[in-house]
Amino acid sequence: MHIKSDEKRGATGTARAGLSRRAALAFIGGTGLALAGCSSSSFDTARPPGLLPEPAILPPAGDVLGTGSVRVAMLLPLSAQGNAAGLAQAMRNAAELGLADFVNNDLTVVVRDTGGTPEGAMAAMNSVLVERPELVIGPLFAAEVRAAGPIARSAGIPMISFSSDPTVASQGIYVLGFLVDDQVRQVVAEAAASGRRSMAALIPDTAYGTLAEAALREATARSGIRLVQIERYTATDLPDRTRAIAANAGQIDSLFVPEGPGVAPRVAAALSSAGVDRNRVKLLGTGLWNEPSVYGDQVLAGAWFPSPDIAAFQGFAGRYRSTFGSEPPQTATLAYDAVVLAAGLVRAAGPRRFQPDVLANPEGFLSSVNGLFRFTPSGTNDRGLAIYEITGSSPRQVRPAPRSFSSV
C-alpha cells in the first residue's frame, strides 16, 4: 500500500487514515507510513506473551506530549550546561511538531531531563520506567547512551538515541544521528564517479577525526581511489599541515576536509595562496559543511559535501519558526523523525511495532525532512544523502538523494 504524495491523485486515502499531508510525506513506504518493504497486513497481530509492556496504571507525570495509548519516553539534556540545553529544547519542540503533523497519532511522549551527564541519563531512564514506555527516544550524547542503554535493554525496551557515535550502537540500541562514515562513503563515491583517482586528507586529531579517517580509508579502497597523503592537525598546526598537502598537490586531484566552519575556508584560502589549482584539486567535505557560512563562502566554490535535501530542511525550519518563533538546528530534525517514525509504526505494525525486525527493516524509512534512512541490526544507520556543490551563494545539487536503498 502506498500513500500518494500528490493530493490530486490520492488525498482521500490519506484523509481516511487521519494523517495530515505533511506527515503523510514524512514516512512513505510499503505500509504507506513507515515500513518500505512490508504491508501492514503482513504483521502478526496476535500478541505473543511478554512482547509489549502491560499498560501503565498511573497517568504520565511531568512534561508530556500527546494523549495516545502508546507511551514513549524521550530523554533530553534540558538542564545541561552551555548550548546543550537550547538544543534539547529545540528537539523537544521538534517532537511536539512531529506529533502535531501526524494527525490522530496514538502516542504519548513522556519527556525526561538527563542534565547532559551519564548519571543524569541513568536517573532519567530509571525514573521513566514507572511510565512503562514501549520505546525510548534519546538520549543525545554518547556517554548518556552508554549509561542509560543497559537499563533500557534489561527492561526489554528498545532505544533510538540521537547520538552520532556508532560505537554506542548495539542490538536494540539504535543511533539516529548523522554518521560520518556514511557521509564519507557517499561523497568519495561521487568523487570516484566523476573521475577522481588520487586523494589527500586534512583531518583533525580528535575522536571525530579518527572516525573520519577510518571511513576515508575504507571508502577510497572501495572506490578505487589512491589515498596519497593524510595529515592530522591540532588547533595550532593547521597551517603547517595545509602546506604539507600543498607541497604534494601535483600528486592529487581531490582533498578531503571533514571539518566545516572555521577550517574548510581557511584550508581553501591557504591552498589558493600556495598556488594550488582549485579547478584541478576538488575539495570534499562532510555534513559539517551544511552551514550557510560555509556554502556561502566564495573561496570554497566548486567544493562538494553530502547532506540531506536542503530544501526539505528549509521547509521544516519554516514550520518550526511559525510555531516556536526561532530557528531550529539541524539536529532538532532527529527528534521530529523519531516521533513520526514511532507514530507511523504504531499505526502500521500493530503490536509488533518496535520489534527488531520492524525497526531494522532493510528497506528503511523515508523522512520528509531528512530523506531515506534505515537502522542496521547492529544499531547503526544508513542514509541516502544528496551531494551539493558550493557556489558562493545557494548550494547546487550535484546528485539528488536516493528514494530507496535499491538505488544506492
Coordinates of C-alpha atoms in Angstrom, one line a residue:
M1 CA 0.0 0.0 0.0
H2 CA 1.3 3.4 -0.9
I3 CA 0.1 6.8 0.2
K4 CA 0.1 9.2 -2.7
S5 CA 2.0 12.4 -2.1
D6 CA 0.0 14.2 -4.8
E7 CA -3.3 15.4 -3.3
K8 CA -4.9 15.4 -6.7
R9 CA -4.3 11.7 -7.2
G10 CA -4.7 10.2 -3.8
A11 CA -5.5 12.5 -0.9
T12 CA -8.6 10.6 0.0
G13 CA -6.5 7.6 1.2
T14 CA -4.5 10.0 3.4
A15 CA -7.7 11.6 4.8
R16 CA -9.2 8.2 5.7
A17 CA -6.0 7.4 7.6
G18 CA -6.4 10.5 9.6
L19 CA -2.9 11.7 8.6
S20 CA -2.0 15.3 7.6
R21 CA -0.3 15.7 4.2
R22 CA 3.0 16.8 5.8
A23 CA 3.1 13.7 8.0
A24 CA 2.0 11.5 5.1
L25 CA 5.1 12.7 3.3
A26 CA 7.2 12.0 6.4
F27 CA 7.4 8.2 6.0
I28 CA 6.2 6.8 2.7
G29 CA 6.8 3.1 2.2
G30 CA 5.1 -0.2 1.7
T31 CA 2.8 0.4 4.6
G32 CA 2.1 3.9 3.4
L33 CA 3.6 5.2 6.7
A34 CA 6.9 3.8 7.8
L35 CA 8.0 0.4 6.5
A36 CA 9.3 0.4 3.0
G37 CA 9.1 -3.3 2.4
C38 CA 6.1 -4.8 4.2
S39 CA 2.4 -4.1 4.1
S40 CA 0.6 -3.7 7.4
S41 CA -1.3 -6.9 6.8
S42 CA 2.0 -8.9 6.8
F43 CA 2.4 -8.4 10.6
D44 CA 1.3 -10.9 13.1
T45 CA -1.4 -9.2 15.1
A46 CA -1.5 -11.8 17.7
R47 CA 0.3 -10.6 20.8
P48 CA 3.0 -13.1 21.9
P49 CA 3.3 -13.3 25.7
G50 CA 5.5 -10.6 27.1
L51 CA 6.0 -8.9 23.8
L52 CA 4.9 -5.5 25.0
P53 CA 4.7 -4.0 28.5
E54 CA 1.4 -4.1 30.2
P55 CA -0.5 -0.8 30.1
A56 CA 0.7 1.7 32.7
I57 CA -1.7 2.3 35.5
L58 CA -0.7 5.8 36.6
P59 CA -1.0 8.8 34.3
P60 CA 2.3 10.1 33.0
A61 CA 3.9 12.8 35.0
G62 CA 6.0 15.9 34.1
D63 CA 6.4 17.2 30.6
V64 CA 4.0 15.1 28.4
L65 CA 3.3 15.4 24.7
G66 CA 0.3 13.8 23.2
T67 CA -2.5 11.7 24.7
G68 CA -2.3 8.4 22.9
S69 CA -2.4 4.9 24.4
V70 CA 1.2 4.0 23.4
R71 CA 3.8 5.5 25.7
V72 CA 7.2 6.5 24.5
A73 CA 9.9 8.1 26.7
M74 CA 12.1 10.9 25.4
L75 CA 15.4 11.7 27.2
L76 CA 16.9 15.1 26.6
P77 CA 19.6 17.2 28.3
L78 CA 17.2 20.1 29.1
S79 CA 19.2 21.4 32.0
A80 CA 22.7 20.8 30.6
Q81 CA 25.5 23.4 30.6
G82 CA 26.3 25.5 27.5
N83 CA 24.5 25.2 24.3
A84 CA 23.1 21.7 25.0
A85 CA 20.1 22.9 26.9
G86 CA 19.0 25.1 24.0
L87 CA 19.5 22.2 21.6
A88 CA 17.5 19.9 23.8
Q89 CA 14.6 22.4 24.0
A90 CA 14.6 22.7 20.2
M91 CA 14.5 18.9 20.0
R92 CA 11.6 18.8 22.4
N93 CA 9.8 21.4 20.2
A94 CA 10.5 19.4 17.1
A95 CA 9.0 16.3 18.7
E96 CA 5.9 18.3 19.5
L97 CA 5.8 19.5 15.9
G98 CA 6.0 15.9 14.7
L99 CA 3.1 14.9 16.8
A100 CA 1.0 17.8 15.5
D101 CA 1.9 16.9 11.9
F102 CA 0.9 13.2 12.4
V103 CA -2.8 13.8 12.9
N104 CA -4.7 11.3 15.1
N105 CA -1.5 9.6 16.2
D106 CA -1.8 7.2 19.2
L107 CA 1.4 8.3 21.1
T108 CA 2.1 9.8 24.5
V109 CA 5.7 11.1 24.7
V110 CA 7.0 11.4 28.3
V111 CA 9.9 13.9 28.3
R112 CA 12.7 13.5 31.0
D113 CA 15.7 15.7 31.6
T114 CA 19.1 13.9 31.7
G115 CA 21.1 17.0 32.6
G116 CA 23.6 16.0 29.9
T117 CA 25.5 13.6 32.2
P118 CA 25.8 9.8 32.4
E119 CA 24.5 9.9 35.9
G120 CA 21.5 12.1 34.9
A121 CA 20.8 9.8 32.0
M122 CA 20.7 6.8 34.3
A123 CA 18.4 8.6 36.7
A124 CA 16.1 9.7 33.9
M125 CA 15.9 6.2 32.5
N126 CA 15.2 4.7 35.9
S127 CA 12.5 7.3 36.6
V128 CA 10.7 6.8 33.4
L129 CA 10.4 3.0 33.8
V130 CA 7.3 3.6 36.0
E131 CA 5.6 5.1 33.0
R132 CA 6.1 1.7 31.2
P133 CA 7.3 3.1 27.9
E134 CA 7.4 0.8 24.9
L135 CA 10.2 2.8 23.3
V136 CA 12.9 5.2 24.4
I137 CA 13.9 8.1 22.2
G138 CA 17.2 9.7 23.1
P139 CA 19.4 10.4 24.9
L140 CA 21.6 12.8 22.9
F141 CA 25.2 12.3 24.0
A142 CA 27.2 9.1 23.6
A143 CA 28.2 8.9 27.3
E144 CA 24.5 9.2 28.2
V145 CA 23.6 6.4 25.8
R146 CA 26.3 4.2 27.3
A147 CA 24.8 4.9 30.8
A148 CA 21.1 4.6 30.0
G149 CA 21.2 1.9 27.3
P150 CA 21.9 -1.1 29.5
I151 CA 18.9 -0.1 31.8
A152 CA 16.6 0.1 28.7
R153 CA 17.9 -3.3 27.4
S154 CA 17.4 -5.0 30.8
A155 CA 13.9 -3.7 30.8
G156 CA 13.3 -5.0 27.3
I157 CA 12.8 -1.6 25.8
P158 CA 14.4 -0.6 22.5
M159 CA 16.2 2.8 22.4
I160 CA 16.6 5.1 19.4
S161 CA 19.3 7.5 20.5
F162 CA 20.2 10.8 18.9
S163 CA 23.9 10.0 19.1
S164 CA 26.2 10.2 16.1
D165 CA 28.8 7.9 17.7
P166 CA 28.5 4.4 16.1
T167 CA 30.4 2.8 19.0
V168 CA 27.4 3.2 21.3
A169 CA 25.1 1.2 18.9
S170 CA 24.2 -2.4 19.7
Q171 CA 21.3 -4.8 19.3
G172 CA 18.3 -2.9 20.5
I173 CA 20.2 0.4 21.0
Y174 CA 20.0 2.3 17.8
V175 CA 21.7 5.6 16.7
L176 CA 19.7 8.0 14.6
G177 CA 22.4 10.7 14.4
F178 CA 24.2 11.6 11.2
L179 CA 27.2 9.2 10.9
V180 CA 30.4 10.4 9.4
D181 CA 31.2 7.1 7.8
D182 CA 28.0 7.2 5.7
Q183 CA 28.8 10.8 4.6
V184 CA 32.4 10.0 3.7
R185 CA 31.4 6.9 1.7
Q186 CA 28.9 8.8 -0.4
V187 CA 31.0 11.9 -1.2
V188 CA 34.0 9.7 -2.0
A189 CA 31.8 7.5 -4.3
E190 CA 30.6 10.6 -6.1
A191 CA 34.2 11.8 -6.5
A192 CA 35.2 8.5 -8.0
A193 CA 32.2 8.5 -10.3
S194 CA 33.4 12.0 -11.6
G195 CA 36.8 10.6 -12.4
R196 CA 38.8 11.5 -9.3
R197 CA 41.6 8.9 -8.7
S198 CA 44.0 10.3 -6.1
M199 CA 43.2 12.0 -2.8
A200 CA 44.8 13.6 0.3
A201 CA 43.1 14.5 3.5
L202 CA 43.4 17.1 6.3
I203 CA 41.8 15.5 9.4
P204 CA 41.5 16.8 12.9
D205 CA 43.4 15.0 15.6
T206 CA 40.2 14.2 17.5
A207 CA 37.9 11.3 18.1
Y208 CA 35.7 12.6 15.3
G209 CA 38.8 12.7 13.1
T210 CA 39.7 9.1 13.9
L211 CA 36.2 8.0 12.7
A212 CA 36.5 10.1 9.6
E213 CA 40.0 8.7 8.8
A214 CA 38.8 5.1 9.2
A215 CA 35.8 5.8 6.9
L216 CA 38.0 7.5 4.4
R217 CA 40.4 4.6 4.2
E218 CA 37.6 2.2 3.6
A219 CA 35.7 4.4 1.1
T220 CA 38.8 5.1 -1.0
A221 CA 39.7 1.4 -1.1
R222 CA 36.2 0.5 -2.2
S223 CA 36.0 3.3 -4.8
G224 CA 39.5 2.6 -6.3
I225 CA 40.9 6.0 -5.3
R226 CA 44.6 6.1 -4.3
L227 CA 45.0 7.7 -0.9
V228 CA 48.2 9.7 -1.3
Q229 CA 48.6 11.6 2.0
I230 CA 46.8 12.1 5.3
E231 CA 47.7 15.0 7.6
R232 CA 46.3 15.1 11.1
Y233 CA 46.2 18.5 12.6
T234 CA 45.7 20.1 16.1
A235 CA 44.3 23.6 16.9
T236 CA 47.8 25.1 16.4
D237 CA 49.3 23.4 13.4
L238 CA 46.6 23.5 10.7
P239 CA 48.7 26.0 8.5
D240 CA 51.7 23.6 8.6
R241 CA 49.7 20.6 7.7
T242 CA 48.0 22.5 4.9
R243 CA 51.4 23.5 3.5
A244 CA 52.4 19.8 3.6
I245 CA 49.4 19.0 1.4
A246 CA 50.1 21.9 -0.9
A247 CA 53.7 20.7 -1.5
N248 CA 52.3 17.4 -2.9
A249 CA 49.3 19.0 -4.8
G250 CA 50.7 17.7 -8.1
Q251 CA 50.0 14.1 -7.0
I252 CA 46.3 14.6 -6.0
D253 CA 43.1 15.6 -7.7
S254 CA 41.0 15.8 -4.6
L255 CA 41.3 16.8 -0.9
F256 CA 39.1 15.6 1.9
V257 CA 38.5 18.1 4.8
P258 CA 35.8 16.8 7.2
E259 CA 35.6 19.9 9.4
G260 CA 33.5 22.8 8.1
P261 CA 33.2 26.3 9.8
G262 CA 36.5 27.7 10.9
V263 CA 38.5 25.1 9.0
A264 CA 37.4 24.5 5.4
P265 CA 37.5 28.2 4.3
R266 CA 41.0 28.6 5.8
V267 CA 42.2 25.5 4.0
A268 CA 40.8 26.6 0.7
A269 CA 42.3 30.1 1.0
A270 CA 45.7 28.7 2.0
L271 CA 45.8 26.3 -1.0
S272 CA 45.0 29.1 -3.3
S273 CA 47.7 31.3 -1.8
A274 CA 50.1 28.4 -2.3
G275 CA 49.3 28.3 -6.0
V276 CA 47.3 25.1 -5.9
D277 CA 44.9 24.9 -8.9
R278 CA 41.5 24.6 -7.2
N279 CA 39.9 23.7 -10.6
R280 CA 42.1 20.5 -10.6
V281 CA 42.1 19.7 -6.9
K282 CA 38.5 19.4 -5.7
L283 CA 37.7 19.9 -2.0
L284 CA 35.4 17.3 -0.4
G285 CA 33.6 17.8 2.9
T286 CA 31.1 16.1 5.2
G287 CA 27.7 17.1 6.6
L288 CA 29.5 19.6 8.9
W289 CA 29.8 21.8 5.8
N290 CA 26.0 22.1 5.7
E291 CA 26.1 25.6 7.2
P292 CA 25.2 28.8 5.3
S293 CA 28.5 30.3 6.5
V294 CA 30.4 27.5 4.7
Y295 CA 28.4 27.0 1.5
G296 CA 28.0 30.7 1.0
D297 CA 31.8 31.3 1.1
Q298 CA 33.1 32.1 -2.4
V299 CA 36.6 30.8 -1.6
L300 CA 35.1 27.3 -1.4
A301 CA 33.3 27.5 -4.7
G302 CA 33.4 24.1 -6.5
A303 CA 33.8 22.0 -3.4
W304 CA 31.3 19.1 -2.7
F305 CA 29.6 18.0 0.5
P306 CA 26.9 15.4 1.4
S307 CA 23.7 16.4 3.1
P308 CA 20.0 15.5 3.4
D309 CA 17.9 17.6 1.0
I310 CA 18.5 21.2 2.0
A311 CA 15.2 22.4 0.6
A312 CA 13.3 19.8 2.8
F313 CA 15.1 21.1 5.9
Q314 CA 14.2 24.7 4.9
G315 CA 10.5 23.6 4.7
F316 CA 10.8 22.1 8.2
A317 CA 12.5 25.2 9.5
G318 CA 9.7 27.4 8.2
R319 CA 7.1 25.4 10.0
Y320 CA 9.2 25.4 13.2
R321 CA 9.7 29.2 13.0
S322 CA 6.0 29.8 12.6
T323 CA 5.2 27.6 15.6
F324 CA 8.0 28.5 18.0
G325 CA 9.4 31.8 16.8
S326 CA 13.0 30.7 16.5
E327 CA 15.4 28.9 14.1
P328 CA 15.8 25.2 14.6
P329 CA 19.2 23.5 14.4
Q330 CA 19.6 20.6 12.0
T331 CA 19.9 18.1 14.9
A332 CA 16.4 19.0 16.0
T333 CA 15.1 17.2 13.0
L334 CA 16.2 13.9 14.5
A335 CA 13.5 14.3 17.2
Y336 CA 10.9 15.1 14.6
D337 CA 11.8 12.0 12.6
A338 CA 11.9 9.7 15.7
V339 CA 8.5 10.8 16.9
V340 CA 6.9 10.5 13.4
L341 CA 8.6 7.1 12.9
A342 CA 7.2 5.9 16.2
A343 CA 3.7 7.1 15.4
G344 CA 3.9 5.5 11.9
L345 CA 5.0 2.2 13.3
V346 CA 2.2 2.2 15.9
R347 CA -0.3 2.6 13.1
A348 CA 1.4 0.3 10.6
A349 CA 2.8 -2.5 12.6
G350 CA 0.3 -3.0 15.4
P351 CA 1.6 -4.9 18.4
R352 CA 4.9 -5.8 16.7
R353 CA 5.6 -2.1 16.2
F354 CA 9.0 -1.8 17.9
Q355 CA 10.3 -5.3 17.4
P356 CA 13.9 -5.6 16.0
D357 CA 12.9 -6.8 12.6
V358 CA 10.5 -3.9 12.2
L359 CA 12.9 -1.2 13.4
A360 CA 15.7 -2.7 11.3
N361 CA 13.7 -3.2 8.2
P362 CA 16.3 -3.3 5.4
E363 CA 14.2 -1.2 3.0
G364 CA 14.1 1.5 5.6
F365 CA 12.0 4.7 6.0
L366 CA 11.6 7.9 4.1
S367 CA 11.5 11.1 6.1
S368 CA 10.0 14.3 4.7
V369 CA 12.9 16.2 6.3
N370 CA 16.0 14.0 6.2
G371 CA 15.2 11.6 3.4
L372 CA 15.9 7.9 3.3
F373 CA 17.3 6.1 6.3
R374 CA 17.4 2.7 7.9
F375 CA 18.7 1.0 11.1
T376 CA 21.0 -1.9 10.8
P377 CA 20.6 -5.0 13.1
S378 CA 23.7 -3.8 14.9
G379 CA 22.1 -0.5 15.8
T380 CA 23.9 1.9 13.4
N381 CA 22.2 3.5 10.4
D382 CA 22.5 4.1 6.7
R383 CA 21.2 7.2 4.9
G384 CA 20.6 8.2 1.4
L385 CA 22.2 11.7 1.0
A386 CA 22.4 14.3 -1.7
I387 CA 25.7 15.7 -2.9
Y388 CA 25.9 19.5 -3.1
E389 CA 28.4 21.9 -4.7
I390 CA 29.3 25.2 -3.1
T391 CA 28.7 28.1 -5.4
G392 CA 29.3 31.1 -3.1
S393 CA 25.6 31.5 -2.7
S394 CA 23.0 28.8 -2.6
P395 CA 24.5 25.3 -3.0
R396 CA 23.9 23.5 -6.3
Q397 CA 22.7 19.9 -6.1
V398 CA 25.1 17.6 -7.9
R399 CA 23.3 14.4 -7.2
P400 CA 19.8 14.1 -5.6
A401 CA 19.3 11.9 -2.6
P402 CA 18.1 8.4 -3.5
R403 CA 14.5 7.4 -2.7
S404 CA 15.2 3.8 -2.0
F405 CA 18.1 1.6 -0.9
S406 CA 17.8 -0.5 -4.1
S407 CA 19.2 2.5 -6.0
V408 CA 22.1 3.2 -3.6

